Coordinates of C-alpha atoms and ligand atoms in Angstrom, one line a residue:
X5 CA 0.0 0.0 0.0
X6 CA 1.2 3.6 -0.9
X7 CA 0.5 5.4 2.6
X8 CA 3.1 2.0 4.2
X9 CA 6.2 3.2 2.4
X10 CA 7.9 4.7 4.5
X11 CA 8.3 5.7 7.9
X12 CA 5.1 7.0 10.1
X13 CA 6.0 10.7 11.1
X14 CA 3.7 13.1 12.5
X15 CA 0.7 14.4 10.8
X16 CA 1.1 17.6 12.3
X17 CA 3.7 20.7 12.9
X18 CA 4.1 22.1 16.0
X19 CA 2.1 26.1 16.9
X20 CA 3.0 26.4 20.4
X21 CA 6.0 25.1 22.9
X22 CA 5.7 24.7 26.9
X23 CA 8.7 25.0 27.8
X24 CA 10.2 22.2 30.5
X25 CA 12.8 22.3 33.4
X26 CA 15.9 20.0 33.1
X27 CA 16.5 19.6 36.9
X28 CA 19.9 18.8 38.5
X29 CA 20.0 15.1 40.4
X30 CA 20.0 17.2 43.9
X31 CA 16.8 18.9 42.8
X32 CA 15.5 15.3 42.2
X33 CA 17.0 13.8 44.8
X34 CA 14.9 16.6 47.0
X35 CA 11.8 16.0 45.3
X36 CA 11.4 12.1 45.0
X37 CA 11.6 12.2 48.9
X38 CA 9.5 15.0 50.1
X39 CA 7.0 12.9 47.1
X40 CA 7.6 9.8 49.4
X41 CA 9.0 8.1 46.6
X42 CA 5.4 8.2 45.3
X43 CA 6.0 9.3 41.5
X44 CA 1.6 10.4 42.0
X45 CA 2.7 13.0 44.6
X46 CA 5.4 14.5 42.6
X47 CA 5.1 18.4 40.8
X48 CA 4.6 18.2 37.3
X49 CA 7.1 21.5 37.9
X50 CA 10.1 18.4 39.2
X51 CA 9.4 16.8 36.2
X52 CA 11.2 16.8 33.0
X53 CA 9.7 14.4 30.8
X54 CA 6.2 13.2 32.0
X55 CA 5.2 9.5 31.6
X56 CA 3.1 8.7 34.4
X57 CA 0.2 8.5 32.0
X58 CA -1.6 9.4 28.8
X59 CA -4.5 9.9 30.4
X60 CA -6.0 13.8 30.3
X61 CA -2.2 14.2 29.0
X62 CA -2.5 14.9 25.3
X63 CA -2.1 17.7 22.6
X64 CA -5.6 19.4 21.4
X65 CA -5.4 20.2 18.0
X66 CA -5.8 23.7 16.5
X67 CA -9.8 22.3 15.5
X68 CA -10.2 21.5 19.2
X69 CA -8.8 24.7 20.2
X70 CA -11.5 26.7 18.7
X71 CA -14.4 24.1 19.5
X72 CA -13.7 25.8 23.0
X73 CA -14.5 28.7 21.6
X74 CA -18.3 27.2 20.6
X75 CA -18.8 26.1 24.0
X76 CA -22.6 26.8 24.5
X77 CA -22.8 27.4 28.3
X78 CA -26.5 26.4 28.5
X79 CA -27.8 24.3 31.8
X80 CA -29.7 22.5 29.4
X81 CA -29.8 21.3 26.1
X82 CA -26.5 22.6 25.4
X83 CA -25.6 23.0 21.7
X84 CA -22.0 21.1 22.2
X85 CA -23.6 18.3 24.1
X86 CA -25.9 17.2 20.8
X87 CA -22.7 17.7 18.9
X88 CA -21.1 15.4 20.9
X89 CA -24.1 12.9 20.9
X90 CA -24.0 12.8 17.4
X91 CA -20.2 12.2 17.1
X92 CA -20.5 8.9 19.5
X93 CA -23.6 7.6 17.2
X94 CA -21.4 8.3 13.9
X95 CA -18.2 7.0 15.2
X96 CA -19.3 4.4 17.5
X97 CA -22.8 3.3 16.8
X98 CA -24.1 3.9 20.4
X99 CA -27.6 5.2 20.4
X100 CA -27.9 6.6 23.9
X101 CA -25.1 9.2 25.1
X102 CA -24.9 9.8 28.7
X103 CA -21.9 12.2 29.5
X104 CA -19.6 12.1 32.6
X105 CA -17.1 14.1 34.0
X106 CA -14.7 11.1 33.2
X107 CA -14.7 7.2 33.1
X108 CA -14.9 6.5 36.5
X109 CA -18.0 8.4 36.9
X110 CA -19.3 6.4 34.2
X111 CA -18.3 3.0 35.2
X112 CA -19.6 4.0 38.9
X113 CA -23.1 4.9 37.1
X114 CA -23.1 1.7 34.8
X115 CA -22.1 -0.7 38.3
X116 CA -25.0 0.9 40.7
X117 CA -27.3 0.1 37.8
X118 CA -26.4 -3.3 36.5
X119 CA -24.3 -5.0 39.2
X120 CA -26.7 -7.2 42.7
X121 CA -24.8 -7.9 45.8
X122 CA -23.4 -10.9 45.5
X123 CA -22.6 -11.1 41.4
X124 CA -20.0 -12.2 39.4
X125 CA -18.4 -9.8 36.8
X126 CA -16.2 -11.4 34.8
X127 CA -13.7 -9.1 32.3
X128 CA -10.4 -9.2 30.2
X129 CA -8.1 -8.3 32.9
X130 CA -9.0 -6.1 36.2
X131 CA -8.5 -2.2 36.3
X132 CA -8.3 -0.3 39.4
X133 CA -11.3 1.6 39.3
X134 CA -13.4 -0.2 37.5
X135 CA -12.9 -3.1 39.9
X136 CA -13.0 -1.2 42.8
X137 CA -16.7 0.4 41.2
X138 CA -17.8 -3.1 41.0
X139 CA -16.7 -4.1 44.3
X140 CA -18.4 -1.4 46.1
X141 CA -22.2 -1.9 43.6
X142 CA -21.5 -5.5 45.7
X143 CA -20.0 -7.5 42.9
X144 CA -16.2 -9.5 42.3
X145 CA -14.3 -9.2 39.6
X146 CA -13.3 -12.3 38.0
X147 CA -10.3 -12.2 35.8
X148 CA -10.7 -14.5 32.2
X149 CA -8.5 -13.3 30.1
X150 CA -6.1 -15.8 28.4
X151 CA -2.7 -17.3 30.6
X152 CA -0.6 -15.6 27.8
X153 CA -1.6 -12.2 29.0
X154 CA -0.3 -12.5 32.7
X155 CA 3.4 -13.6 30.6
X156 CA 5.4 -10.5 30.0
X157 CA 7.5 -12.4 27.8
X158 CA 4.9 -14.2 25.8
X159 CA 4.4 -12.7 22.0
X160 CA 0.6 -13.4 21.5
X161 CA -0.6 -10.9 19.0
X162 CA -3.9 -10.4 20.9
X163 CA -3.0 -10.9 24.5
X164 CA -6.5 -9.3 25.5
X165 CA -8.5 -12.4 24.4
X166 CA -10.8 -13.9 26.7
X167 CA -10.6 -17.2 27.6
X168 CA -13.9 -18.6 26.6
X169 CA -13.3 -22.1 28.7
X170 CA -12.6 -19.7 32.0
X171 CA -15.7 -17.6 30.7
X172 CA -18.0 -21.2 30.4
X173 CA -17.0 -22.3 33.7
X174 CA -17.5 -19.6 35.6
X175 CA -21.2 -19.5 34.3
X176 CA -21.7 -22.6 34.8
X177 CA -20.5 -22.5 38.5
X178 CA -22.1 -19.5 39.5
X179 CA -25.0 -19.5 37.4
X180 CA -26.1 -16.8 34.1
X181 CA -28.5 -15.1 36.6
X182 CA -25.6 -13.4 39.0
X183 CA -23.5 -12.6 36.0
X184 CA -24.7 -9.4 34.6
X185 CA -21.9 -8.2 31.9
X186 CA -18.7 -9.4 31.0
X187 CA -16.3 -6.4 31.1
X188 CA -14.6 -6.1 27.8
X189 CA -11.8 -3.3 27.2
X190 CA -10.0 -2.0 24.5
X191 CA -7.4 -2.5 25.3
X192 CA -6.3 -4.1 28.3
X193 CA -4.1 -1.4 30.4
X194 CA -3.0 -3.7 32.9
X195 CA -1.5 -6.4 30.6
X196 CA 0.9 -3.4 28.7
X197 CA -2.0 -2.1 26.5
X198 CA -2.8 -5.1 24.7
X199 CA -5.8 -6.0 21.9
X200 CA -8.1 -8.0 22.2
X201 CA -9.3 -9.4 18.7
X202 CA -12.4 -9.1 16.3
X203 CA -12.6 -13.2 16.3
X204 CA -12.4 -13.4 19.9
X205 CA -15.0 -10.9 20.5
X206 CA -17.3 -12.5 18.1
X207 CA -16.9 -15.8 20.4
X208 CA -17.3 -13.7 23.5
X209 CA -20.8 -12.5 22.2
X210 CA -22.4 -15.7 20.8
X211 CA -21.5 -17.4 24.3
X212 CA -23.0 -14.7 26.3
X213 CA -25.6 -14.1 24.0
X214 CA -26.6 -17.7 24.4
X215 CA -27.3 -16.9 28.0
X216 CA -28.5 -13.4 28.0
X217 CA -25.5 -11.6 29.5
X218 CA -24.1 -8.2 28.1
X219 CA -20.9 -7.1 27.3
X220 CA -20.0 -3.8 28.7
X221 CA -17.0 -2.0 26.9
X222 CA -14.1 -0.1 28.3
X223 CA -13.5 1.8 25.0
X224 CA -11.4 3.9 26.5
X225 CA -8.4 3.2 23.9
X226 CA -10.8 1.7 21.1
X227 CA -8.8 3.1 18.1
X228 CA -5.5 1.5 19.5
X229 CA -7.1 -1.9 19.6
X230 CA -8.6 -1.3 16.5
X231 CA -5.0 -0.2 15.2
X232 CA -3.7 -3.7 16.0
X233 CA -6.4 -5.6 14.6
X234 CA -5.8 -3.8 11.2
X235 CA -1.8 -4.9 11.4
X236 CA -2.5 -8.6 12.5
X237 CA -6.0 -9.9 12.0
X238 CA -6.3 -11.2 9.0
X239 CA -8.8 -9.7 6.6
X240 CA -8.7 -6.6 8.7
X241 CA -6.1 -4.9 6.6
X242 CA -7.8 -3.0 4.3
X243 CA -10.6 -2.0 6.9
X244 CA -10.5 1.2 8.0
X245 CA -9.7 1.9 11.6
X246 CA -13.2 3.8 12.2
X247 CA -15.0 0.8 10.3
X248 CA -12.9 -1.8 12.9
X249 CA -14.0 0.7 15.7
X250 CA -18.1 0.2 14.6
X251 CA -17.7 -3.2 14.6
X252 CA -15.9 -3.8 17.9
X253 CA -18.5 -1.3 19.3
X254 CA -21.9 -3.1 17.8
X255 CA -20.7 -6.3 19.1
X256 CA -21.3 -5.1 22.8
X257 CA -24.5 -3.7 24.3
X258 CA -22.9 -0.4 25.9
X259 CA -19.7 1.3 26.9
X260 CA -17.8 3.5 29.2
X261 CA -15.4 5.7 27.9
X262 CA -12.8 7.7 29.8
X263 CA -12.5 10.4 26.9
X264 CA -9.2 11.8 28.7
X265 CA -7.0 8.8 26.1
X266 CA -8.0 7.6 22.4
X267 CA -10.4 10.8 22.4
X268 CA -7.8 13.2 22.8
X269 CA -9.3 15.6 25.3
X270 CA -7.8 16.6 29.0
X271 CA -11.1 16.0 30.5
X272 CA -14.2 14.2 29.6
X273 CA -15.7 11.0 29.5
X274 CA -19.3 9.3 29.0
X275 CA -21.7 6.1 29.5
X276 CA -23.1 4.9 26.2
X277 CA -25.9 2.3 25.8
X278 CA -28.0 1.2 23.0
X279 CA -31.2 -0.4 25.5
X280 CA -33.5 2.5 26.1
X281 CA -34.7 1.5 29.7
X282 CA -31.1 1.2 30.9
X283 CA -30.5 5.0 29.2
X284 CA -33.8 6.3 31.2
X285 CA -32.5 5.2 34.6
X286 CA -28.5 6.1 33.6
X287 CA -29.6 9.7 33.0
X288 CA -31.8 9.9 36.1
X289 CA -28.6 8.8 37.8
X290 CA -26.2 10.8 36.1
X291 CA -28.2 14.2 37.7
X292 CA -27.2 13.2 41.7
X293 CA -23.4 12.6 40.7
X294 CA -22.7 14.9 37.9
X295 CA -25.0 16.6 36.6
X296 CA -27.7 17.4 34.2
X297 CA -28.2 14.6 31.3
X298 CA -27.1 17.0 29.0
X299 CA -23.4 18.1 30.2
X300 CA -23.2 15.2 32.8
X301 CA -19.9 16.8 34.7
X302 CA -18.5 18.4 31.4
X303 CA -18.8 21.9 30.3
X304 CA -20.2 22.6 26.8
X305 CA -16.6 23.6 25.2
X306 CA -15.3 20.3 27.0
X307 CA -17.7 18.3 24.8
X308 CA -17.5 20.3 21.5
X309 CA -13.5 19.6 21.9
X310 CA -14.4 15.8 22.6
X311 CA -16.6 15.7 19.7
X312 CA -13.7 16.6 17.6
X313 CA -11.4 14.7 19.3
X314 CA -13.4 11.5 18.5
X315 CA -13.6 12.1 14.6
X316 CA -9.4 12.8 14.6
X317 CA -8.6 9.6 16.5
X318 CA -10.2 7.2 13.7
X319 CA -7.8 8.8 11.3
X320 CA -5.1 6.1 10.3
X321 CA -2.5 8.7 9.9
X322 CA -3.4 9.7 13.6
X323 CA -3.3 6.4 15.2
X324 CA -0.3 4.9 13.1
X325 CA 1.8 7.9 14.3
X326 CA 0.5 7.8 17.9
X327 CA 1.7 3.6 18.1
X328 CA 4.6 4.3 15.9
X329 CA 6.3 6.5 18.4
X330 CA 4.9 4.1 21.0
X331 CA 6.7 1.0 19.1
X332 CA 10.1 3.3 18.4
X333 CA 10.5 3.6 22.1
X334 CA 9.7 0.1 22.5
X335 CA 12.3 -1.2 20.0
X336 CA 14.7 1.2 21.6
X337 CA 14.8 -0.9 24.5
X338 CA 14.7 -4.1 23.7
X339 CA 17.6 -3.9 21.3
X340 CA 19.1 -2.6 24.9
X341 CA 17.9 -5.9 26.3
X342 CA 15.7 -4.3 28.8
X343 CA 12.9 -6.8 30.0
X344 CA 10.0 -5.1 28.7
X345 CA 5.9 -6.6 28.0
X346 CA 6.0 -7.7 24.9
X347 CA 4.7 -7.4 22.6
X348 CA 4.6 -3.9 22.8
X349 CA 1.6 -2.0 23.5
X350 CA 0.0 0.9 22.2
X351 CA 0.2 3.4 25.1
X352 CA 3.4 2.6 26.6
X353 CA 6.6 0.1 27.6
X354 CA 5.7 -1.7 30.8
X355 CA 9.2 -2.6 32.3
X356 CA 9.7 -5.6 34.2
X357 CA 10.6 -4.9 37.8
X358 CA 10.9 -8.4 38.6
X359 CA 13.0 -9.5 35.8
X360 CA 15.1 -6.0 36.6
X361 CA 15.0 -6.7 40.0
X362 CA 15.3 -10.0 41.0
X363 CA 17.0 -9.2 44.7
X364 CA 13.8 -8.0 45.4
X365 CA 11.0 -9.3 47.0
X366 CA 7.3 -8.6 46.0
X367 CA 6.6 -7.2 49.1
X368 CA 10.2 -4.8 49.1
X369 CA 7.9 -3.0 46.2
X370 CA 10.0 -3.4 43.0
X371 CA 8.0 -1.8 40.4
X372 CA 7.6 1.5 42.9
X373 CA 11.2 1.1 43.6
X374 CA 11.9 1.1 40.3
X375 CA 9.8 4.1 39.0
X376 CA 11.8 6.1 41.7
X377 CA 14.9 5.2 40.8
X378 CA 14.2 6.6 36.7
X379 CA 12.9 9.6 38.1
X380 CA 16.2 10.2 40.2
X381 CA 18.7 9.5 37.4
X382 CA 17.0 11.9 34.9
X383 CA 13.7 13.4 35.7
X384 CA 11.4 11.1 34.0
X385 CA 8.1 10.6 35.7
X386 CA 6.7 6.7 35.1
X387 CA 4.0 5.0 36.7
X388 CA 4.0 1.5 38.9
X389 CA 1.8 -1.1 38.0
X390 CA 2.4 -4.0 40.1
X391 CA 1.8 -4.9 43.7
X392 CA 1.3 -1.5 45.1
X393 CA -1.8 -1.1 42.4
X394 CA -3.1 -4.1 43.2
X395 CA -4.1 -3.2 46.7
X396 CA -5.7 -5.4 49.1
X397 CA -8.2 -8.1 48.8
X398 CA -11.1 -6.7 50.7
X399 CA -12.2 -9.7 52.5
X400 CA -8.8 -10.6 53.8
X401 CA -6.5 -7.3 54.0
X402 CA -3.7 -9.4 52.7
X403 CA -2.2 -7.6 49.7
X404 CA -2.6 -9.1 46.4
X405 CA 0.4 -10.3 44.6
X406 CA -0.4 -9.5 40.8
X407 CA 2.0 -12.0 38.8
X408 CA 2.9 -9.2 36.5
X409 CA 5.1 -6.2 38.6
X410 CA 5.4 -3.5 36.2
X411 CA 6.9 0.1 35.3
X412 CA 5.2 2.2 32.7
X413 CA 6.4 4.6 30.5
X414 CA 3.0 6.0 29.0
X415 CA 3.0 8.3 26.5
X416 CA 0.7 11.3 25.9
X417 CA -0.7 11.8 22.7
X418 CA 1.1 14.0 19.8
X419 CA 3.1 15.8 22.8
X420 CA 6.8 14.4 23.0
X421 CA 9.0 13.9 20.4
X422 CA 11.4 11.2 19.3
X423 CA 14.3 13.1 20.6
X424 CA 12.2 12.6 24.0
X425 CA 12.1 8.9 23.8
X426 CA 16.0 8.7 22.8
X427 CA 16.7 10.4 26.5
X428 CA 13.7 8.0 27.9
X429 CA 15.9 4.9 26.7
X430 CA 19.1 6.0 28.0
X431 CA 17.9 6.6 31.5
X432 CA 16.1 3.3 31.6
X433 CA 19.2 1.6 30.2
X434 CA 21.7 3.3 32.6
X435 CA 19.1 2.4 35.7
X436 CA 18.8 -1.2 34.8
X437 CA 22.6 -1.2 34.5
X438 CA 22.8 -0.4 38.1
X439 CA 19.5 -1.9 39.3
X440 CA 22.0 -4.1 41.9
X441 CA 22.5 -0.7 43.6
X442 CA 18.3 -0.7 44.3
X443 CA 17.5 -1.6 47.9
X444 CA 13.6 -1.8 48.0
X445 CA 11.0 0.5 49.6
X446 CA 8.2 -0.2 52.5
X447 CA 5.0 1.8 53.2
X448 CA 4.6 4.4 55.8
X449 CA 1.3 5.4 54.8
X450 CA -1.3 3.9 53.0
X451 CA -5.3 5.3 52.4
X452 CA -7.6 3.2 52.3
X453 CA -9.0 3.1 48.7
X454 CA -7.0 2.9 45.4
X455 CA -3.6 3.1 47.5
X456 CA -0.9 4.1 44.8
X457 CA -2.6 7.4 44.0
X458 CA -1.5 8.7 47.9
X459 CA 0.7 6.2 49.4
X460 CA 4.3 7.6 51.1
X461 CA 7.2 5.2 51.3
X462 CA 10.8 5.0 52.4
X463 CA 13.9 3.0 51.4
X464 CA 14.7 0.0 52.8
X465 CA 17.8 0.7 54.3
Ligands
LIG14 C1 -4.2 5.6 33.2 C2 -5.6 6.0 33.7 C3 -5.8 7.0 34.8 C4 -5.6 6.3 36.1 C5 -6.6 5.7 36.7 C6 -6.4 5.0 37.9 C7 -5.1 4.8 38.3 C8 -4.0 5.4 37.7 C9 -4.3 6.1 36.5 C10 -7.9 5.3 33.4 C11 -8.8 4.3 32.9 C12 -8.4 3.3 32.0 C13 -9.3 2.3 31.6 C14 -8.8 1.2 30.7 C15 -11.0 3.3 32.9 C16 -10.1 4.3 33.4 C17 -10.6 5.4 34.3 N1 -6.6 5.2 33.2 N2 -10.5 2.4 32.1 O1 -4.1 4.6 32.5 O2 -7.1 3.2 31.6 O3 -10.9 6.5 33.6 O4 -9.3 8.1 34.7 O5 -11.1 8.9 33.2 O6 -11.7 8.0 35.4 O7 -3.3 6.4 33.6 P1 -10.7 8.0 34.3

């Protein structure tokens, strides 16, 4: 094909700069402990180049820009909102549109209304607060995702595929009746932003069709999974990425969408469903936690930027650039034999803390040791994902040991460039060089709900 000739670059030039501060290793040496080693509690002002997430994180384009400028202010009935709406029906195929300030709103909304004490809510791979949303509606989580996915080193090409054995057997054993939705994202954080695929999905629907469950979607990065499934499914290729993104979405019965990622906004999010009941009793929700039906938590230029947002992230030159960079860093490290998930993701490198750290116990924190110890040698900011995430199991108090322990480098949308992810590389390759010298860190504090956000630590001597 013509447009895969050469390299992906950017579809876009560059308007406007925000300039960054290059600190000195004492500055970060300062900041990393008044942070607790906590990379969450650091100033963005500490940090030189920010990978803690691409969530809320990304570069609005000029056409975004001057939605703002439309933002119809209206309580009610706002001009952006139906703008928005009609976006989501074009490019998703949702029929009802209930927006939220972000996705956890709408994944609280979606649990309270679906989820009975004592159900089962199976899904491709927990996230934090989705889980914790369906914990507190009085449901568990039950993880069926495929073995391969919980193996960093494994090179499935869809490592978000449920297993439908797991899937069977679990409604079997607890019965159809206390499963209300299987959980379905695109794609699955957790596992190092991985895709599930169109075949897989198909089998996920017939099974649950057969017994009248729903899928709920976590579209939150639809157009990355989407991405994927046009590179390695075959007879995907010549589909375009918004046709793969309508068909992913009409094989599941509703969605939640944290708008902050694929959707290229910095704040946003919404609750999509196609069963009209289930959209009357969302938007009589949505007005006790948010707000009104029609801005839901967001204000009018919010969602005219969001409806824009929506239409640029189906464009292949978009999303090829976006996972290009994403791959470049990827490749980067692995030719500098740096344990990373493979293969790689779309929104990041998830390092391997136990593979980098094998001194270290689970419980001496490697993946939070880890992040600390990047930020000190250069000033990059990156994200655990391992047992500090994983919290506690509620019943118990014991922590839970997730086999993957991970460090992510996420990055934001059209914002860095590949000069960025050259000095990225070189810290993480001069860190793992010295990752002997890493001693481990223990908690001094811990809140009580989604703990990495707040936690403070200290080294273990
Ligand atoms: C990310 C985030 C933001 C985050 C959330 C919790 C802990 C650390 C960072 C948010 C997601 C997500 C998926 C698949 C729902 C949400 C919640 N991700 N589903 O990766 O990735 O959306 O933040 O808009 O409420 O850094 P929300």
């Amino acid at each position: 094909m013509e447009k895969n000739r050469r390299s992906w670059a950017e579809p876009y030039k560059i308007k406007m700069v925000e300039p960054v501060h290059i600190s000195t290793h004492k500055e970060r040496q300062k900041a990393i402990k008044g942070a607790g080693y906590n990379t969450f509690l650091l100033r963005s002002s500490e940090v030189y180049i920010d990978l803690l997430t691409d969530s809320g994180t990304s570069a609005m384009s000029d056409r975004q820009w001057a939605g703002l400028m439309l933002g119809d202010e209206a309580y009610a009935g706002s001009n952006n909102f139906y703008r928005l709406e009609d976006s989501v029906r074009k490019n998703y195929g949702y029929k009802y549109l209930v927006p939220t300030h972000q996705g956890r709103a709408a994944e609280h909304i979606i649990s309270q209304l679906l989820i009975k004490e004592g159900d089962y809510i199976p899904g491709n791979m927990y996230f934090t607060t989705t889980k914790l949303h369906q914990e507190l509606a009085g449901g568990t989580f039950v993880d069926v995702i495929i073995d391969e996915a919980h193996d960093p080193a494994n090179e499935h090409p869809f490592k978000a595929n449920v297993d439908l054995n797991k899937l069977e057997d679990l409604i079997h054993d607890k019965g159809a009746e206390n499963i209300p939705y299987v959980a379905i994202s695109t794609t699955v954080n957790m596992a190092g932003g991985q895709p599930i695929s169109l075949s897989n999905l198909k089998q996920v629907r017939e099974l649950t069709q057969k017994h009248g469950i729903k899928i709920i979607h976590d579209m939150t990065r639809v157009a990355e999974n989407a991405y994927f499934i046009k590179e390695r499914e075959p007879g995907y290729e010549n589909h375009s990425i918004g046709d793969i993104v309508m068909e992913i979405c009409s094989l599941t019965d509703g969605a939640t969408m944290s708008a902050k990622k694929d959707a290229l906004v910095n704040i946003g999010g919404f609750l999509a469903v196609n069963d009209e009941e289930l959209f009357d009793r969302a938007r009589n929700m949505v007005v006790i936690y948010e707000g009104l039906h029609t801005y839901g938590g967001m204000a009018g230029r919010d969602m005219e930027a969001l409806a824009v947002g929506i239409q640029e992230s189906v464009q292949y030159d978009h999303i090829r650039a976006r996972v290009g960079q994403v791959q470049y860093l990827g490749k980067k490290l692995i030719n500098m034999n740096v344990p990373i998930v493979k293969p790689v993701g779309s929104h990041g490198i998830f390092l391997d803390a136990k593979k980098i750290l094998p001194h270290l116990t689970q419980d001496q924190l490697p993946a939070q040791s880890l992040a600390a110890a990047i930020y000190l040698d250069s000033g990059v900011r990156a994200m655990e994902r391992g047992v500090v995430s994983a919290g506690r199991n509620p019943e118990t108090g014991e922590n839970n040991y997730p086999k993957l322990e991970l460090v992510r480098l996420t990055i934001p949308r059209r914002v860095y460039t590949q000069a960025h992810m050259d000095v990225v590389a070189e810290s993480v390759e001069a860190v793992v060089a010295n990752a002997a010298d890493i001693s481990g860190l223990k908690f001094v504090y811990e809140p009580e709900y989604l703990r990495f956000f707040q936690s403070r630590f200290e080294p273990l001597g």
